[in-house]
Every structure is written in structure tokens, then in C-alpha cells.
Short mmCIF file of C-alpha atoms and ligand atoms in Angstrom, two decimals:
data_model
loop_
_atom_site.label_atom_id
_atom_site.label_comp_id
_atom_site.label_asym_id
_atom_site.label_seq_id
_atom_site.Cartn_x
_atom_site.Cartn_y
_atom_site.Cartn_z
CA UNK C 1 -72.69 43.87 -21.59
CA UNK C 2 -75.11 45.95 -23.82
CA UNK C 3 -74.40 43.58 -27.27
CA UNK C 4 -73.52 40.48 -27.98
CA UNK C 5 -72.23 40.37 -30.86
CA UNK C 6 -69.45 37.36 -31.49
CA UNK C 7 -68.21 34.47 -29.62
CA UNK C 8 -64.68 36.28 -29.76
CA UNK C 9 -65.68 39.57 -28.40
CA UNK C 10 -66.10 37.45 -24.29
CA UNK C 11 -62.96 37.12 -22.57
CA UNK C 12 -62.81 33.93 -20.21
CA UNK C 13 -63.98 35.50 -17.63
CA UNK C 14 -67.26 36.70 -18.86
CA UNK C 15 -67.37 33.99 -20.76
CA UNK C 16 -67.21 31.65 -17.52
CA UNK C 17 -70.02 34.14 -15.91
CA UNK C 18 -72.67 33.62 -18.78
CA UNK C 19 -72.18 29.30 -18.09
CA UNK C 20 -72.45 29.47 -14.41
CA UNK C 21 -75.96 32.64 -14.72
CA UNK C 22 -77.67 29.95 -17.29
CA UNK C 23 -76.11 26.86 -14.40
CA UNK C 24 -78.21 28.72 -11.69
CA UNK C 25 -80.89 29.73 -14.17
CA UNK C 26 -81.46 26.00 -15.54
CA UNK C 27 -83.38 25.00 -12.34
CA UNK C 28 -86.20 27.19 -13.61
CA UNK C 29 -86.74 24.43 -16.26
CA UNK C 30 -86.91 21.94 -13.79
CA UNK C 31 -89.90 23.34 -11.72
CA UNK C 32 -93.52 23.01 -12.38
CA UNK C 33 -93.72 26.61 -13.25
CA UNK C 34 -90.90 27.35 -15.58
CA UNK C 35 -91.33 30.89 -14.46
CA UNK C 36 -88.80 33.63 -12.91
CA UNK C 37 -90.01 37.52 -12.49
CA UNK C 38 -86.71 39.03 -13.87
CA UNK C 39 -87.15 40.39 -16.92
CA UNK C 40 -91.35 41.58 -15.94
CA UNK C 41 -91.21 44.39 -18.13
CA UNK C 42 -88.41 44.07 -20.85
CA UNK C 43 -89.50 43.48 -24.68
CA UNK C 44 -87.57 41.62 -26.28
CA UNK C 45 -87.85 41.31 -30.04
CA UNK C 46 -86.08 38.54 -32.93
CA UNK C 47 -85.99 39.61 -35.48
CA UNK C 48 -85.18 36.92 -38.06
CA UNK C 49 -84.31 37.40 -41.62
CA UNK C 50 -82.67 33.73 -42.22
CA UNK C 51 -84.89 30.24 -41.02
CA UNK C 52 -84.48 29.47 -38.09
CA UNK C 53 -86.25 26.73 -35.93
CA UNK C 54 -83.17 25.95 -31.85
CA UNK C 55 -82.67 29.60 -32.38
CA UNK C 56 -86.04 31.66 -32.25
CA UNK C 57 -88.30 29.68 -30.37
CA UNK C 58 -85.47 28.51 -27.43
CA UNK C 59 -85.34 32.72 -27.78
CA UNK C 60 -88.31 33.05 -27.45
CA UNK C 61 -88.80 30.56 -24.38
CA UNK C 62 -85.81 31.70 -22.35
CA UNK C 63 -87.16 35.29 -22.45
CA UNK C 64 -91.32 33.98 -21.61
CA UNK C 65 -89.20 32.15 -19.00
CA UNK C 66 -87.50 35.69 -17.13
CA UNK C 67 -91.30 37.05 -17.73
CA UNK C 68 -89.71 39.84 -20.69
CA UNK C 69 -92.25 40.72 -23.29
CA UNK C 70 -91.79 38.57 -27.01
CA UNK C 71 -92.81 40.06 -30.13
CA UNK C 72 -91.19 37.46 -33.26
CA UNK C 73 -90.76 38.89 -36.44
CA UNK C 74 -89.76 36.90 -39.20
CA UNK C 75 -89.12 38.14 -43.07
CA UNK C 76 -91.58 35.78 -44.02
CA UNK C 77 -94.50 37.09 -44.69
CA UNK C 78 -93.29 40.60 -43.61
CA UNK C 79 -92.64 43.95 -45.49
CA UNK C 80 -89.54 43.19 -45.84
CA UNK C 81 -91.16 42.05 -49.07
CA UNK C 82 -92.30 45.20 -50.24
CA UNK C 83 -88.80 46.86 -50.13
CA UNK C 84 -88.61 47.47 -45.64
CA UNK C 85 -84.94 48.04 -44.36
CA UNK C 86 -83.28 46.23 -42.10
CA UNK C 87 -82.87 49.90 -40.03
CA UNK C 88 -86.79 50.80 -40.60
CA UNK C 89 -87.87 46.60 -39.18
CA UNK C 90 -85.16 47.63 -36.17
CA UNK C 91 -87.09 51.36 -35.16
CA UNK C 92 -91.09 49.43 -35.92
CA UNK C 93 -89.68 46.55 -33.01
CA UNK C 94 -87.81 49.97 -31.10
CA UNK C 95 -91.14 52.07 -31.46
CA UNK C 96 -93.32 48.87 -29.84
CA UNK C 97 -90.83 49.29 -27.20
CA UNK C 98 -89.28 46.58 -27.66
CA UNK C 99 -85.61 46.88 -25.49
CA UNK C 100 -83.07 44.16 -27.33
CA UNK C 101 -83.43 42.69 -30.48
CA UNK C 102 -81.89 39.32 -30.85
CA UNK C 103 -81.22 39.46 -34.76
CA UNK C 104 -80.66 36.59 -37.38
CA UNK C 105 -79.48 37.73 -40.84
CA UNK C 106 -78.38 36.31 -44.08
CA UNK C 107 -75.84 39.27 -44.41
CA UNK C 108 -72.52 38.40 -42.79
CA UNK C 109 -71.87 41.30 -40.48
CA UNK C 110 -75.36 42.22 -40.21
CA UNK C 111 -75.72 42.16 -36.76
CA UNK C 112 -72.53 44.25 -36.16
CA UNK C 113 -73.86 47.33 -38.71
CA UNK C 114 -77.06 46.18 -36.15
CA UNK C 115 -75.56 47.70 -33.29
CA UNK C 116 -73.27 49.94 -34.05
CA UNK C 117 -75.22 52.85 -36.76
CA UNK C 118 -76.20 54.02 -33.51
CA UNK C 119 -79.97 53.46 -35.97
CA UNK C 120 -82.16 52.42 -32.50
CA UNK C 121 -80.61 52.16 -28.62
CA UNK C 122 -82.29 48.92 -27.76
CA UNK C 123 -79.05 46.07 -27.28
CA UNK C 124 -78.60 43.53 -30.03
CA UNK C 125 -77.89 40.03 -29.65
CA UNK C 126 -76.07 37.80 -32.72
CA UNK C 127 -78.62 35.03 -33.36
CA UNK C 128 -76.32 34.46 -36.80
CA UNK C 129 -75.43 36.03 -39.39
CA UNK C 130 -73.73 34.93 -42.79
CA UNK C 131 -71.06 32.26 -42.78
CA UNK C 132 -69.56 34.99 -39.78
CA UNK C 133 -71.14 33.43 -36.21
CA UNK C 134 -73.21 32.20 -33.89
CA UNK C 135 -72.73 33.14 -30.26
CA UNK C 136 -75.28 32.01 -28.31
CA UNK C 137 -74.57 28.74 -30.05
CA UNK C 138 -71.65 28.63 -29.04
CA UNK C 139 -72.06 29.34 -25.47
CA UNK C 140 -74.52 26.22 -25.56
CA UNK C 141 -72.09 24.39 -27.44
CA UNK C 142 -69.49 25.35 -24.51
CA UNK C 143 -72.19 24.57 -21.43
CA UNK C 144 -72.79 20.68 -22.49
CA UNK C 145 -69.62 20.54 -23.32
CA UNK C 146 -68.45 21.80 -19.79
CA UNK C 147 -72.10 19.70 -18.86
CA UNK C 148 -70.67 15.96 -19.40
CA UNK C 149 -66.88 16.37 -19.28
CA UNK C 150 -66.49 18.83 -16.93
CA UNK C 151 -68.85 18.02 -14.16
CA UNK C 152 -70.75 21.54 -15.09
CA UNK C 153 -68.35 23.69 -13.99
CA UNK C 154 -65.21 25.32 -14.72
CA UNK C 155 -63.20 25.59 -18.19
CA UNK C 156 -62.70 23.23 -20.85
CA UNK C 157 -59.32 23.40 -21.02
CA UNK C 158 -57.17 20.08 -22.12
CA UNK C 159 -61.01 19.56 -23.92
CA UNK C 160 -59.89 17.90 -27.89
CA UNK C 161 -62.73 19.09 -29.52
CA UNK C 162 -63.36 18.05 -32.95
CA UNK C 163 -65.69 19.67 -35.41
CA UNK C 164 -66.02 18.71 -39.04
CA UNK C 165 -67.36 19.26 -42.03
CA UNK C 166 -68.65 22.53 -43.96
CA UNK C 167 -65.57 25.05 -42.16
CA UNK C 168 -66.59 27.33 -44.94
CA UNK C 169 -69.79 28.53 -44.68
CA UNK C 170 -70.31 27.81 -41.06
CA UNK C 171 -70.85 30.46 -38.35
CA UNK C 172 -70.92 27.77 -35.68
CA UNK C 173 -67.44 26.94 -35.99
CA UNK C 174 -66.25 30.41 -36.15
CA UNK C 175 -68.21 30.56 -33.39
CA UNK C 176 -67.22 27.40 -31.48
CA UNK C 177 -63.71 28.30 -32.24
CA UNK C 178 -63.64 31.55 -30.52
CA UNK C 179 -65.08 30.55 -27.46
CA UNK C 180 -63.99 27.14 -27.02
CA UNK C 181 -60.08 28.96 -27.84
CA UNK C 182 -61.05 30.88 -25.21
CA UNK C 183 -62.60 28.24 -22.28
CA UNK C 184 -58.52 26.95 -22.64
CA UNK C 185 -59.69 23.17 -25.15
CA UNK C 186 -57.63 22.52 -28.12
CA UNK C 187 -60.18 22.24 -31.62
CA UNK C 188 -58.94 20.47 -34.45
CA UNK C 189 -61.28 20.89 -38.25
CA UNK C 190 -61.99 18.47 -40.98
CA UNK C 191 -63.52 19.52 -44.11
CA UNK C 192 -62.40 18.77 -47.44
CA UNK C 193 -59.86 20.76 -48.88
CA UNK C 194 -62.64 22.89 -50.87
CA UNK C 195 -64.52 23.34 -47.37
CA UNK C 196 -61.77 24.91 -45.03
CA UNK C 197 -62.09 28.74 -45.78
CA UNK C 198 -58.70 31.01 -46.93
CA UNK C 199 -57.11 32.65 -43.65
CA UNK C 200 -58.18 29.20 -41.51
CA UNK C 201 -54.37 29.49 -40.11
CA UNK C 202 -55.24 33.11 -37.87
CA UNK C 203 -57.66 30.73 -36.08
CA UNK C 204 -56.76 29.27 -33.03
CA UNK C 205 -56.79 25.57 -33.86
CA UNK C 206 -55.33 22.60 -36.35
CA UNK C 207 -56.86 21.80 -39.64
CA UNK C 208 -56.41 18.01 -41.11
CA UNK C 209 -58.09 16.53 -43.76
CA UNK C 210 -58.11 13.05 -42.29
CA UNK C 211 -61.16 12.58 -40.21
CA UNK C 212 -60.10 8.92 -39.11
CA UNK C 213 -56.87 10.40 -37.83
CA UNK C 214 -58.41 13.12 -35.95
CA UNK C 215 -60.76 10.52 -33.59
CA UNK C 216 -59.22 8.33 -31.41
CA UNK C 217 -57.61 10.91 -29.10
CA UNK C 218 -61.12 13.10 -29.90
CA UNK C 219 -63.20 14.10 -26.34
CA UNK C 220 -66.13 15.24 -28.41
CA UNK C 221 -66.77 15.54 -32.42
CA UNK C 222 -69.38 18.46 -33.53
CA UNK C 223 -70.22 17.52 -36.42
CA UNK C 224 -71.69 20.06 -39.09
CA UNK C 225 -73.87 20.61 -41.51
CA UNK C 226 -73.66 20.58 -45.90
CA UNK C 227 -75.17 24.20 -45.90
CA UNK C 228 -76.07 23.40 -50.08
CA UNK C 229 -78.63 26.70 -49.30
CA UNK C 230 -75.26 28.80 -49.31
CA UNK C 231 -72.97 26.78 -52.26
CA UNK C 232 -72.88 27.98 -55.65
CA UNK C 233 -70.39 24.97 -56.71
CA UNK C 234 -69.45 22.03 -56.48
CA UNK C 235 -67.65 21.45 -53.37
CA UNK C 236 -67.06 17.96 -53.68
CA UNK C 237 -68.01 15.10 -55.41
CA UNK C 238 -71.06 12.76 -54.40
CA UNK C 239 -72.97 13.22 -51.29
CA UNK C 240 -72.47 9.71 -51.11
CA UNK C 241 -68.39 10.99 -51.25
CA UNK C 242 -68.70 12.74 -49.31
CA UNK C 243 -69.83 10.81 -46.42
CA UNK C 244 -68.41 7.97 -47.31
CA UNK C 245 -65.12 10.56 -45.84
CA UNK C 246 -66.26 12.95 -43.65
CA UNK C 247 -69.50 11.39 -42.33
CA UNK C 248 -70.01 9.81 -38.92
CA UNK C 249 -71.07 6.29 -38.70
CA UNK C 250 -70.85 3.80 -36.00
CA UNK C 251 -68.21 2.59 -37.56
CA UNK C 252 -65.91 6.14 -36.76
CA UNK C 253 -67.29 6.13 -33.35
CA UNK C 254 -66.38 3.06 -32.76
CA UNK C 255 -63.00 4.54 -32.74
CA UNK C 256 -63.87 7.02 -30.88
CA UNK C 257 -62.58 7.32 -26.42
CA UNK C 258 -65.55 5.08 -24.66
CA UNK C 259 -66.36 8.73 -22.69
CA UNK C 260 -66.27 10.88 -26.28
CA UNK C 261 -69.40 13.24 -27.23
CA UNK C 262 -71.12 14.33 -29.87
CA UNK C 263 -72.64 16.66 -30.79
CA UNK C 264 -75.12 18.69 -33.70
CA UNK C 265 -75.97 22.35 -33.80
CA UNK C 266 -78.65 20.87 -36.06
CA UNK C 267 -80.54 21.36 -38.18
CA UNK C 268 -78.73 17.65 -39.35
CA UNK C 269 -78.78 15.85 -42.39
CA UNK C 270 -78.97 12.44 -41.74
CA UNK C 271 -77.69 9.96 -43.77
CA UNK C 272 -75.11 12.70 -44.87
CA UNK C 273 -72.82 14.10 -42.22
CA UNK C 274 -74.04 11.74 -39.18
CA UNK C 275 -75.94 8.14 -39.87
CA UNK C 276 -79.01 8.59 -37.67
CA UNK C 277 -77.98 5.89 -35.44
CA UNK C 278 -75.55 7.77 -34.48
CA UNK C 279 -77.65 10.81 -33.93
CA UNK C 280 -79.79 8.38 -31.83
CA UNK C 281 -76.95 6.61 -29.74
CA UNK C 282 -75.21 6.51 -26.87
CA UNK C 283 -73.08 9.20 -27.83
CA UNK C 284 -74.92 12.10 -29.48
CA UNK C 285 -76.31 15.45 -27.07
CA UNK C 286 -78.19 16.82 -29.69
CA UNK C 287 -81.01 17.06 -27.74
CA UNK C 288 -78.95 18.06 -24.43
CA UNK C 289 -77.67 21.40 -27.10
CA UNK C 290 -81.29 22.12 -27.40
CA UNK C 291 -83.15 22.07 -24.15
CA UNK C 292 -79.49 23.91 -23.10
CA UNK C 293 -79.46 26.60 -25.34
CA UNK C 294 -82.50 27.77 -23.47
CA UNK C 295 -80.82 28.55 -20.75
CA UNK C 296 -77.68 29.70 -22.41
CA UNK C 297 -79.83 32.38 -23.74
CA UNK C 298 -82.03 33.05 -20.55
CA UNK C 299 -78.54 33.75 -19.56
CA UNK C 300 -77.28 36.46 -22.10
CA UNK C 301 -80.58 38.30 -21.99
CA UNK C 302 -80.60 38.53 -17.91
CA UNK C 303 -76.46 40.62 -18.69
CA UNK C 304 -78.11 42.34 -21.76
CA UNK C 305 -80.65 43.83 -20.00
CA UNK C 306 -78.89 44.12 -16.51
CA UNK C 307 -75.67 45.90 -18.77
CA UNK C 308 -78.80 48.70 -19.32
CA UNK C 309 -80.78 48.43 -16.92
CA UNK C 310 -76.88 49.34 -14.73
CA UNK C 311 -76.33 52.14 -17.45
CA UNK C 312 -79.60 53.43 -16.88
N1 CP X 401 -78.48 25.52 -34.34
C1 CP X 401 -79.15 26.68 -35.47
O1 CP X 401 -78.99 27.72 -35.58
O2 CP X 401 -80.90 26.04 -35.48
P1 CP X 401 -81.72 26.65 -36.59
O3 CP X 401 -81.24 27.49 -37.43
O4 CP X 401 -82.51 25.84 -36.42
O5 CP X 401 -81.82 27.85 -35.06
#
């Protein structure tokens, strides 16, 4: 695997190999010295044109746990303000020795453009491009579901996953639908009609506008953040109305089967799409998702850099 650009690019075997590798690498996290020498001498560059807490820091932790050197670039405070392009910024990082570029960018397709442009020889990992894809988030979501509902191995065959909220602007929803269905899960999207993307019929999932209808047979509910920063129009009458129809509170959570779990990719709008009581409650795996993100990103870095070594 030279690049990781899209969850849709992963077939079942490739996805399971990444999850199994992450499972093995997770044991490093439990050690007193959280380091393996695997990527010693390699350099990972985090190239973040958009804000991030979880993804940027977990790629950094993942690279360091594998003994790689890490260069971190954030657009704020950089020469992007002087008009420097993605191409020149990536060339600059490669000139400093980066073999992998982890890219987050506001433009959908930016990671693919960088990977396929021929500008650089480094591998590219998509850490979120516009409203398009966020493949490592999908991998850590699949990992977390597998850990809690499938005993930490195998695929997600028959698992019923409900993804709720701002589907229109969500790169997480796109990547999750692609990867979870590749692994055998059945996905239902729940959103107000205004937040359902055009062309959703071609996604391999069901769509409903009624959250309550989807609760009783769900194994997992993934709540999505309302991405106000990407909204240039009024997509719903008010925050209160949105929460009433599409928010997860304790009353709704009580309608879920006893074993059902609640996920959220973060950052959360507490009180909007999820109440604090549910976010901090016994079903919530939101902190587990963050912890698993480090192991999954270790596995992705390992796979990408191994393929580069094989090619060499
Ligand atoms: N889930 C996610 O991508 O979070 P960050 O924006 O904090 O990286």
C-alpha cells in the first residue's frame, strides 16, 4: 500500500490486515516503554491545512511509538499566508526528508491530487479532505466496533450501524459507509432531508429521516457533529429543533438494545447532537475511539512504509 487515500480503496482482506496489525501494535501502548524500533530513521510529515486535535496528535504519537521522526506543519503561522501552494509546501517537507506525508486539507480530492501529481515521491495518507473522506477515522471506528462487539477479531458481518446527523458535510460518514459495509456491516443513515447528500442512493446503505425508527435494532449508533463552519445556509430551523429530532439523549438511548454502543468521531457539540449524559454514559466508546486511533495509525504508517521498503 503506497498511499491511503480513501476507505473505498480498501478491500476486505486489506482492511482486516490493517485491523489485525493495529491489534498487535496496541500491545505497545500497554508497555512501560511505549516504543518499537520499527520505523527508526524514517520521517513522517504531518501537513495540516485544517484544524485537528485527535488526528494530528494521534499520527504524531503513532509515528513516535514506531521510532520515526516527525515534522509537523500547521497552515496557521506558516508561509501559506504568503501564498505558498500545496505543491511547494509538500516539496519543502520532502526536501527535509519526509517519506510519508499525512495530509489534512479543506479541499475534497487534495490527498489524491498530491499522491497522483508526480510532484513528490513520498507516500500520502489522507487525514481528511474537505467533505470527501477520512479513511483512518473509518479504520479506527471499525476497530472500536470490532473490539466491543466482535471480541477484537474477524469482520463486522451482520452488525447494524446507524450513522446520524450532518451526513452532507461528513467525510467520516462517507468513509464509514464504505469501510463498514466492506466488512459486512449494514449501515443506516439518519438525517434531516436537507443534510442528506445528492446521490446517496449509490452508497451501499439505507436512509431514513426518522431517528426513533432506527433505534430498536441498532448494535451501534455513530453521532456526527453538526459542521456549522461548512454551512452557508440554514439547513434546519433551530439548534433546539435539530436536537429534538436528531439528537441522542438518554430517552432515545434507552430505546437501544442493551448491548448497543455509542460512537462519535469528535469533536462533539455537547447538547446539540449528543447530550453530556450520553457522551459520558456507559454505552459511549468515544474515548476508546481516540485511544484506538493511535494503534490504527501505527498500523497504517507501518503498512505504507513497508510497501515503500519492498519497492526499494
Ligand atoms: N475525528 C477527527 O478527525 O477529529 P480532529 O478533527 O480533532 O482530528
